């Protein structure tokens, strides 16, 4: 029927396409005997009946499009009204998405720059440069012969150093984004940024500020450069006042410009709405003035009157809707400003929540698929294993009478027993088979890891080290919870040690307080992804699924334990901790209180 070709030529007459058609046309041989099928049921022969049949269908779809789906269709009012609303919403969402996309891009760029700078140790280097410059200027003051001039210079040096620290802080400060919802990845990066910025504050910025203050205090007490504390306070406050005043003046000017622009836009919209309504009313009355009502019969005149009234009513309704929407929007903005709120915050929160739900839905769908697949594989393997064992058993009598067959049966049986031996190693991981809570020692965990990874450790030349503290450590819980967690961490460590050519070939098992520690000589984990590696679907492995650490942590959390990364950084060997959750005691108290 060439539906797509006709739609390409004239979309308004050929509304339908293959993507917009679903259904069937039922015909019977009794009433359509002239339609003859081709050999092999490949369709109908192109005879007269077939051409008429196609013409009927083409005309049917064309008339539907003309009567219902054109902007001027006779029966298309409902469709066009719905389409207009949907189109307006789609355009608004598209415009919003375009604005949000650019803001998200800038945020991602800022976060990437921050983490790159921290990984390179740039904040510490800049802080050290600032400290050395400050100390050099302070020492130079001792050569001044004029005490008052030296005191004034000291105040300037302190103010300059304070402003330098402020600029250093500001260069690594990222303002919390407003007006849009962050993606799940950006939320994780933002959380990592806050943690690392706090670390910079406590380890770099604050110590530098204290050192500057202490150095100024020491030299201020010198008889050669005497300056009292009050003058230093006044000088520091003056510097802060100038900075704050300058910033607030700039922002006030920018806000004033936005208010002026908003006022101009609102005035323009009001004028446009009123002008358009006035023009439609004037055009209607002009049509009335040009019409000789005396020569028109009553029926036609009534239709004309109805058309004129409809024109005014439609224009008035459009004007009313635009002005009401504008009024409500301005009321929302004014109310938010009065309550010291931000109008876009609610939208941003909804966007972030929507992104989280969408990502969570994808995670659950993938988990469900993996779970079903594993269940099928487990069932099929068990059935296959039973069949193989049964077949080997039935071959045994024949093998006694045939030496060649006996050797083949021994080889098959030995290979299968070896495979079953590996599979039995994972039996303790089954929650269904291990429902009891037991005392599990570090020595038992170590021996199990050696059974699972012994061949792989030797193949890659990796040294598995352990301490007496690890062997002596005990935990109480399900064996099916703890062993998979250790297996997952060690498996990842082995992969990265083998993958990275510069890695050190060792894995160390240790314990401290009430937690197990697993450290490996592989590459470090970047600060930016230190927590993201525990999220579902997050993996830095080539073709990784990103499920192991997530599932291990979730299982441990149910037992009151947690799996965390203790040391991170590009140049730091990673250390994982398996121990009680920080909030597990609080949870236990809450449960007791509920009981």
Tab-separated table of N, CA and C in Angstrom, residues 93-189:
chain	number	residue	atom	x	y	z
A	93	UNK	N	8.919	20.596	27.855
A	93	UNK	CA	9.877	19.625	28.383
A	93	UNK	C	11.177	19.632	27.576
A	94	UNK	N	11.063	19.795	26.257
A	94	UNK	CA	12.252	19.834	25.413
A	94	UNK	C	13.109	21.058	25.741
A	95	UNK	N	12.437	22.200	25.919
A	95	UNK	CA	13.165	23.421	26.273
A	95	UNK	C	13.816	23.284	27.642
A	96	UNK	N	13.066	22.707	28.577
A	96	UNK	CA	13.594	22.495	29.920
A	96	UNK	C	14.789	21.534	29.885
A	97	UNK	N	14.668	20.463	29.109
A	97	UNK	CA	15.741	19.480	29.011
A	97	UNK	C	16.994	20.106	28.411
A	98	UNK	N	16.811	20.993	27.449
A	98	UNK	CA	17.955	21.658	26.834
A	98	UNK	C	18.683	22.531	27.848
A	99	UNK	N	17.919	23.284	28.646
A	99	UNK	CA	18.538	24.120	29.679
A	99	UNK	C	19.236	23.263	30.730
A	100	UNK	N	18.550	22.201	31.161
A	100	UNK	CA	19.096	21.336	32.209
A	100	UNK	C	20.339	20.611	31.713
A	101	UNK	N	20.328	20.208	30.441
A	101	UNK	CA	21.474	19.482	29.887
A	101	UNK	C	22.749	20.315	29.966
A	102	UNK	N	22.627	21.596	29.661
A	102	UNK	CA	23.795	22.474	29.714
A	102	UNK	C	24.272	22.667	31.157
A	103	UNK	N	23.328	22.830	32.089
A	103	UNK	CA	23.718	22.980	33.498
A	103	UNK	C	24.367	21.710	34.027
A	104	UNK	N	23.823	20.577	33.654
A	104	UNK	CA	24.418	19.314	34.089
A	104	UNK	C	25.818	19.137	33.504
A	105	UNK	N	25.969	19.554	32.255
A	105	UNK	CA	27.289	19.439	31.628
A	105	UNK	C	28.316	20.282	32.375
A	106	UNK	N	27.934	21.501	32.753
A	106	UNK	CA	28.858	22.370	33.496
A	106	UNK	C	29.184	21.776	34.863
A	107	UNK	N	28.167	21.229	35.535
A	107	UNK	CA	28.412	20.618	36.845
A	107	UNK	C	29.370	19.438	36.719
A	108	UNK	N	29.152	18.569	35.730
A	108	UNK	CA	30.040	17.419	35.534
A	108	UNK	C	31.458	17.875	35.237
A	109	UNK	N	31.583	18.940	34.433
A	109	UNK	CA	32.911	19.462	34.115
A	109	UNK	C	33.608	20.001	35.364
A	110	UNK	N	32.860	20.739	36.199
A	110	UNK	CA	33.446	21.277	37.430
A	110	UNK	C	33.879	20.161	38.376
A	111	UNK	N	33.042	19.129	38.499
A	111	UNK	CA	33.387	18.009	39.386
A	111	UNK	C	34.615	17.262	38.861
A	112	UNK	N	34.680	17.074	37.557
A	112	UNK	CA	35.841	16.389	36.982
A	112	UNK	C	37.121	17.175	37.232
A	113	UNK	N	37.058	18.491	37.063
A	113	UNK	CA	38.226	19.330	37.304
A	113	UNK	C	38.657	19.252	38.767
A	114	UNK	N	37.685	19.241	39.679
A	114	UNK	CA	38.003	19.165	41.105
A	114	UNK	C	38.729	17.859	41.431
A	115	UNK	N	38.158	16.734	40.981
A	115	UNK	CA	38.758	15.443	41.326
A	115	UNK	C	40.121	15.265	40.663
A	116	UNK	N	40.276	15.762	39.444
A	116	UNK	CA	41.586	15.687	38.791
A	116	UNK	C	42.628	16.470	39.584
A	117	UNK	N	42.236	17.663	40.053
A	117	UNK	CA	43.162	18.497	40.825
A	117	UNK	C	43.540	17.820	42.145
A	118	UNK	N	42.557	17.207	42.809
A	118	UNK	CA	42.832	16.540	44.091
A	118	UNK	C	43.718	15.321	43.880
A	119	UNK	N	43.446	14.548	42.829
A	119	UNK	CA	44.276	13.370	42.555
A	119	UNK	C	45.724	13.773	42.287
A	120	UNK	N	45.946	14.931	41.667
A	120	UNK	CA	47.305	15.409	41.386
A	120	UNK	C	47.952	16.074	42.596
A	121	UNK	N	47.191	16.232	43.691
A	121	UNK	CA	47.732	16.893	44.870
A	121	UNK	C	47.888	18.387	44.688
A	122	UNK	N	47.128	18.969	43.775
A	122	UNK	CA	47.263	20.386	43.464
A	122	UNK	C	46.935	21.297	44.640
A	123	UNK	N	45.871	21.048	45.430
A	123	UNK	CA	45.583	21.935	46.560
A	123	UNK	C	46.734	22.020	47.557
A	124	UNK	N	47.359	20.896	47.869
A	124	UNK	CA	48.476	20.901	48.816
A	124	UNK	C	49.667	21.668	48.255
A	125	UNK	N	49.925	21.509	46.947
A	125	UNK	CA	51.036	22.233	46.335
A	125	UNK	C	50.799	23.734	46.360
A	126	UNK	N	49.590	24.160	46.022
A	126	UNK	CA	49.289	25.586	46.030
A	126	UNK	C	49.323	26.154	47.442
A	127	UNK	N	48.852	25.366	48.409
A	127	UNK	CA	48.897	25.817	49.797
A	127	UNK	C	50.345	25.980	50.261
A	128	UNK	N	51.213	25.057	49.859
A	128	UNK	CA	52.611	25.154	50.235
A	128	UNK	C	53.267	26.376	49.590
A	129	UNK	N	52.951	26.641	48.336
A	129	UNK	CA	53.484	27.839	47.685
A	129	UNK	C	53.034	29.108	48.401
A	130	UNK	N	51.771	29.146	48.786
A	130	UNK	CA	51.249	30.310	49.503
A	130	UNK	C	51.932	30.463	50.857
A	131	UNK	N	52.162	29.337	51.531
A	131	UNK	CA	52.819	29.387	52.842
A	131	UNK	C	54.251	29.901	52.722
A	132	UNK	N	54.993	29.394	51.744
A	132	UNK	CA	56.383	29.825	51.575
A	132	UNK	C	56.463	31.307	51.210
A	133	UNK	N	55.568	31.743	50.349
A	133	UNK	CA	55.553	33.164	49.973
A	133	UNK	C	55.257	34.042	51.191
A	134	UNK	N	54.306	33.596	52.000
A	134	UNK	CA	53.961	34.357	53.203
A	134	UNK	C	55.137	34.427	54.179
A	135	UNK	N	55.791	33.263	54.406
A	135	UNK	CA	56.915	33.249	55.343
A	135	UNK	C	58.063	34.136	54.862
A	136	UNK	N	58.296	34.133	53.541
A	136	UNK	CA	59.365	34.978	52.995
A	136	UNK	C	59.057	36.458	53.224
A	137	UNK	N	57.812	36.852	53.019
A	137	UNK	CA	57.438	38.256	53.237
A	137	UNK	C	57.515	38.635	54.711
A	138	UNK	N	57.168	37.691	55.576
A	138	UNK	CA	57.232	37.968	57.020
A	138	UNK	C	58.678	38.155	57.460
A	139	UNK	N	59.557	37.278	56.979
A	139	UNK	CA	60.965	37.398	57.349
A	139	UNK	C	61.568	38.705	56.845
A	140	UNK	N	61.102	39.175	55.688
A	140	UNK	CA	61.625	40.428	55.132
A	140	UNK	C	61.287	41.630	56.004
A	141	UNK	N	60.229	41.500	56.814
A	141	UNK	CA	59.830	42.626	57.663
A	141	UNK	C	60.846	42.917	58.757
A	142	UNK	N	61.622	41.900	59.122
A	142	UNK	CA	62.573	42.098	60.205
A	142	UNK	C	63.696	43.064	59.806
A	143	UNK	N	63.863	43.261	58.495
A	143	UNK	CA	64.926	44.185	58.043
A	143	UNK	C	64.469	45.637	58.044
A	144	UNK	N	63.169	45.873	58.311
A	144	UNK	CA	62.675	47.258	58.316
A	144	UNK	C	63.217	47.998	59.540
A	145	UNK	N	63.663	49.211	59.312
A	145	UNK	CA	64.133	50.013	60.450
A	145	UNK	C	63.011	50.762	61.125
A	146	UNK	N	61.985	51.126	60.398
A	146	UNK	CA	60.857	51.881	60.929
A	146	UNK	C	59.827	50.893	61.488
A	147	UNK	N	59.595	50.967	62.821
A	147	UNK	CA	58.683	50.021	63.472
A	147	UNK	C	57.253	50.199	62.987
A	148	UNK	N	56.812	51.454	62.833
A	148	UNK	CA	55.435	51.705	62.407
A	148	UNK	C	55.216	51.214	60.979
A	149	UNK	N	56.219	51.489	60.112
A	149	UNK	CA	56.110	51.017	58.748
A	149	UNK	C	56.105	49.485	58.701
A	150	UNK	N	56.909	48.841	59.529
A	150	UNK	CA	56.936	47.383	59.582
A	150	UNK	C	55.599	46.828	60.056
A	151	UNK	N	55.004	47.517	61.057
A	151	UNK	CA	53.707	47.065	61.555
A	151	UNK	C	52.640	47.163	60.465
A	152	UNK	N	52.667	48.284	59.720
A	152	UNK	CA	51.685	48.443	58.648
A	152	UNK	C	51.884	47.379	57.563
A	153	UNK	N	53.152	47.100	57.239
A	153	UNK	CA	53.445	46.068	56.248
A	153	UNK	C	52.991	44.693	56.727
A	154	UNK	N	53.159	44.448	58.034
A	154	UNK	CA	52.726	43.167	58.589
A	154	UNK	C	51.216	42.992	58.436
A	155	UNK	N	50.463	44.056	58.680
A	155	UNK	CA	49.015	43.983	58.516
A	155	UNK	C	48.652	43.675	57.061
A	156	UNK	N	49.362	44.322	56.129
A	156	UNK	CA	49.087	44.067	54.716
A	156	UNK	C	49.433	42.630	54.334
A	157	UNK	N	50.553	42.131	54.878
A	157	UNK	CA	50.945	40.744	54.595
A	157	UNK	C	49.893	39.774	55.115
A	158	UNK	N	49.377	40.048	56.336
A	158	UNK	CA	48.363	39.154	56.905
A	158	UNK	C	47.075	39.199	56.094
A	159	UNK	N	46.672	40.409	55.678
A	159	UNK	CA	45.450	40.536	54.877
A	159	UNK	C	45.627	39.813	53.540
A	160	UNK	N	46.784	40.020	52.898
A	160	UNK	CA	47.033	39.361	51.609
A	160	UNK	C	47.027	37.840	51.759
A	161	UNK	N	47.629	37.356	52.840
A	161	UNK	CA	47.661	35.903	53.061
A	161	UNK	C	46.254	35.361	53.296
A	162	UNK	N	45.447	36.114	54.097
A	162	UNK	CA	44.072	35.684	54.336
A	162	UNK	C	43.260	35.638	53.059
A	163	UNK	N	43.443	36.672	52.209
A	163	UNK	CA	42.742	36.673	50.927
A	163	UNK	C	43.241	35.541	50.032
A	164	UNK	N	44.530	35.227	50.126
A	164	UNK	CA	45.067	34.112	49.340
A	164	UNK	C	44.444	32.787	49.756
A	165	UNK	N	44.281	32.587	51.082
A	165	UNK	CA	43.632	31.363	51.567
A	165	UNK	C	42.177	31.324	51.104
A	166	UNK	N	41.504	32.487	51.153
A	166	UNK	CA	40.107	32.543	50.700
A	166	UNK	C	40.004	32.198	49.222
A	167	UNK	N	40.936	32.734	48.410
A	167	UNK	CA	40.918	32.404	46.978
A	167	UNK	C	41.216	30.929	46.744
A	168	UNK	N	42.114	30.381	47.547
A	168	UNK	CA	42.432	28.959	47.416
A	168	UNK	C	41.198	28.114	47.715
A	169	UNK	N	40.492	28.469	48.794
A	169	UNK	CA	39.260	27.751	49.113
A	169	UNK	C	38.252	27.896	47.972
A	170	UNK	N	38.087	29.136	47.504
A	170	UNK	CA	37.080	29.414	46.478
A	170	UNK	C	37.362	28.653	45.188
A	171	UNK	N	38.640	28.463	44.848
A	171	UNK	CA	38.971	27.794	43.593
A	171	UNK	C	38.586	26.322	43.602
A	172	UNK	N	38.385	25.752	44.785
A	172	UNK	CA	37.979	24.343	44.871
A	172	UNK	C	36.566	24.198	45.424
A	173	UNK	N	35.831	25.312	45.479
A	173	UNK	CA	34.456	25.288	45.956
A	173	UNK	C	33.512	25.246	44.769
A	174	UNK	N	32.597	24.313	44.790
A	174	UNK	CA	31.569	24.198	43.764
A	174	UNK	C	30.230	24.487	44.433
A	175	UNK	N	29.522	25.502	43.943
A	175	UNK	CA	28.239	25.852	44.521
A	175	UNK	C	27.221	24.760	44.234
A	176	UNK	N	26.388	24.462	45.223
A	176	UNK	CA	25.373	23.434	45.038
A	176	UNK	C	24.441	23.853	43.905
A	177	UNK	N	24.254	22.994	42.925
A	177	UNK	CA	23.431	23.366	41.769
A	177	UNK	C	21.978	23.591	42.153
A	178	UNK	N	21.392	24.605	41.551
A	178	UNK	CA	19.991	24.925	41.786
A	178	UNK	C	19.243	24.895	40.464
A	179	UNK	N	17.963	24.632	40.567
A	179	UNK	CA	17.110	24.742	39.392
A	179	UNK	C	17.065	23.510	38.516
A	180	UNK	N	17.739	22.427	38.879
A	180	UNK	CA	17.649	21.188	38.107
A	180	UNK	C	18.036	20.017	38.993
A	181	UNK	N	17.508	18.858	38.624
A	181	UNK	CA	17.810	17.657	39.386
A	181	UNK	C	19.046	16.964	38.862
A	182	UNK	N	19.917	16.584	39.760
A	182	UNK	CA	21.128	15.881	39.358
A	182	UNK	C	20.808	14.434	38.991
A	183	UNK	N	21.585	13.907	38.050
A	183	UNK	CA	21.455	12.492	37.717
A	183	UNK	C	22.010	11.654	38.874
A	184	UNK	N	21.768	10.345	38.799
A	184	UNK	CA	22.249	9.466	39.858
A	184	UNK	C	23.770	9.514	39.953
A	185	UNK	N	24.426	9.546	38.792
A	185	UNK	CA	25.876	9.619	38.781
A	185	UNK	C	26.366	10.932	39.379
A	186	UNK	N	25.697	12.034	39.057
A	186	UNK	CA	26.094	13.328	39.609
A	186	UNK	C	25.839	13.399	41.111
A	187	UNK	N	24.776	12.772	41.580
A	187	UNK	CA	24.524	12.741	43.019
A	187	UNK	C	25.648	12.019	43.754
A	188	UNK	N	26.131	10.938	43.166
A	188	UNK	CA	27.250	10.220	43.790
A	188	UNK	C	28.510	11.067	43.753
A	189	UNK	N	28.760	11.717	42.600
A	189	UNK	CA	29.940	12.575	42.493
A	189	UNK	C	29.850	13.744	43.473
